[in-house]
XYZ file of C-alpha atoms in Angstrom:
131
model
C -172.927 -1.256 -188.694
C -174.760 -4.532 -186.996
C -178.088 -5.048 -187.251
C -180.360 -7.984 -186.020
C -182.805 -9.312 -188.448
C -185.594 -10.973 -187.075
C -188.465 -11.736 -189.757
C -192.191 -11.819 -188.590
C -192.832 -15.564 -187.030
C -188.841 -15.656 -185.961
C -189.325 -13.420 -183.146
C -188.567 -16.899 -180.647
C -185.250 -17.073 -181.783
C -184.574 -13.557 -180.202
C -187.129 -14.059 -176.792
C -185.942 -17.934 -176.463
C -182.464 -18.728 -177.419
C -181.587 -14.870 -176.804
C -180.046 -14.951 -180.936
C -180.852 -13.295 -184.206
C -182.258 -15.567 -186.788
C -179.963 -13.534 -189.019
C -177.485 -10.213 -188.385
C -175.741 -7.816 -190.419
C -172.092 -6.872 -189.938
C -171.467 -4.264 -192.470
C -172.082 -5.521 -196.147
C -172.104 -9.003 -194.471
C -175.482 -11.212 -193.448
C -174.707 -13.833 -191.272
C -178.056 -15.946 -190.896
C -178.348 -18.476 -187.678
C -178.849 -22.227 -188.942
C -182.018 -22.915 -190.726
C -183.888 -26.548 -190.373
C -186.675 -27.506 -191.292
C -188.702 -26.941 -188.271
C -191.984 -25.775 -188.494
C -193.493 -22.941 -186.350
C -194.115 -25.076 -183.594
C -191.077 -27.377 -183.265
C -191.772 -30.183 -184.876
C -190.545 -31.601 -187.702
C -191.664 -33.709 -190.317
C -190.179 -37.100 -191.390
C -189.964 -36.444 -194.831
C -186.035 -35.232 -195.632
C -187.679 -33.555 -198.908
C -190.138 -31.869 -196.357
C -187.683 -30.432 -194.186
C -185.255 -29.368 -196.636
C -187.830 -27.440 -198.708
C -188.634 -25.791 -195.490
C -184.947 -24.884 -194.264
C -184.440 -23.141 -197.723
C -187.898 -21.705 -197.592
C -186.988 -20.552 -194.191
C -183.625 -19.177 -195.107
C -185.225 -17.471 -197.883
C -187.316 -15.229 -195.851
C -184.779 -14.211 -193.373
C -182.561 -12.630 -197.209
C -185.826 -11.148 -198.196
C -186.800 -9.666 -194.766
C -182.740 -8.247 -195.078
C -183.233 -6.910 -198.729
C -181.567 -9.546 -199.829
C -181.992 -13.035 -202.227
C -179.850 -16.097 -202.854
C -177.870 -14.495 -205.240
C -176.567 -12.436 -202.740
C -175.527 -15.429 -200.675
C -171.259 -16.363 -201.286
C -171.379 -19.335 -198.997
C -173.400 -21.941 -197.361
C -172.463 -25.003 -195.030
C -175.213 -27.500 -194.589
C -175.336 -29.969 -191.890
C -176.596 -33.301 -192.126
C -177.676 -36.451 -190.440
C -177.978 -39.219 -192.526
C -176.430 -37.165 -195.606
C -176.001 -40.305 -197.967
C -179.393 -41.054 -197.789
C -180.972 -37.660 -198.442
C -178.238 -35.906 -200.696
C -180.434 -36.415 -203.796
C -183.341 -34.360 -202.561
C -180.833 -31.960 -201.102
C -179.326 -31.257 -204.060
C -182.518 -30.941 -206.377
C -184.416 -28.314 -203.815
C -180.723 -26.350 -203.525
C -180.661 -25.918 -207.523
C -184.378 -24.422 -207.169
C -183.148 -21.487 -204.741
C -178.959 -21.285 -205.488
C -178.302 -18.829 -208.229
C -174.864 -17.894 -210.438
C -172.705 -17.076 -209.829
C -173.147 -19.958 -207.336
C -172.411 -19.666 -203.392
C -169.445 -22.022 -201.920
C -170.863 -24.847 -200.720
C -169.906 -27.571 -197.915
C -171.836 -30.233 -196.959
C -170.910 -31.986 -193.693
C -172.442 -35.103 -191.922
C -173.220 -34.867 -188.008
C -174.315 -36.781 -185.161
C -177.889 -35.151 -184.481
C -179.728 -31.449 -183.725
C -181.232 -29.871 -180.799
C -184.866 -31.153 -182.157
C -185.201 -34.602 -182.461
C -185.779 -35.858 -186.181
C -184.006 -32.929 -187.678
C -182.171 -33.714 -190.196
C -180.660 -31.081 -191.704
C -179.604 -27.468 -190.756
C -178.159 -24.707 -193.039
C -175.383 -21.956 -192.345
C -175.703 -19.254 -194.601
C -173.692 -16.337 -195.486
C -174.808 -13.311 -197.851
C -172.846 -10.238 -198.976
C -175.180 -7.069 -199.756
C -174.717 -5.689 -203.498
C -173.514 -9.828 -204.469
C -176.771 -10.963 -206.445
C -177.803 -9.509 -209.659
């Protein structure tokens, strides 16, 4: 079974970039990069900022499915400028991550489609993972 989860506010990602900001394939959530954009594009400078946000923004998409970050088995984030933001990263990831803990990548890139992003985060739950 696929399903399309789109959770109130997210309903661009479907109209504009013709995506799901997350979808189901059988036990398997597969969200659609989360940054820390706000509602209307921008972003703020802060790395803390827009970190807090992508995992705030991740987090509704799993709640909207049923799910929670203990259901989540993987995660990639992206970053620009990882070196000088890993810190932060790290400390707002402990305050959502839960054991058993997700498999985790962290990979440095060139840039995002919206300028001053920088970071984006690939997330993959299972249904029935999370205690």
């Amino acid at each position: 079974m696929t399903r399309s989860i789109v959770p109130p506010g997210m309903e661009g990602y479907v109209s504009d970039w013709k995506m799901s900001p997350a979808i189901f394939s059988g036990d398997f959530l597969f969200l659609t990069g989360m940054t820390g954009a706000g509602p209307d594009g921008t972003v703020d400078p802060d790395p803390a900022k827009q970190i807090e946000l992508a995992f705030q923004r991740a987090d509704d998409v799993l709640t909207h499915a049923g799910l929670s970050f203990g259901d989540v088995v993987e995660m990639t984030s992206y970053h620009v400028g990882l070196q000088s933001h890993i810190s932060d990263f790290r400390q707002i990831r402990d305050r959502f991550v839960q054991a058993p803990y997700p498999a985790w990548t962290a990979i440095e890139v060139a840039g995002f489609v919206t300028p001053g992003t920088i970071c984006e985060l690939r997330i993959i739950a299972k249904k029935g993972t999370g205690s």
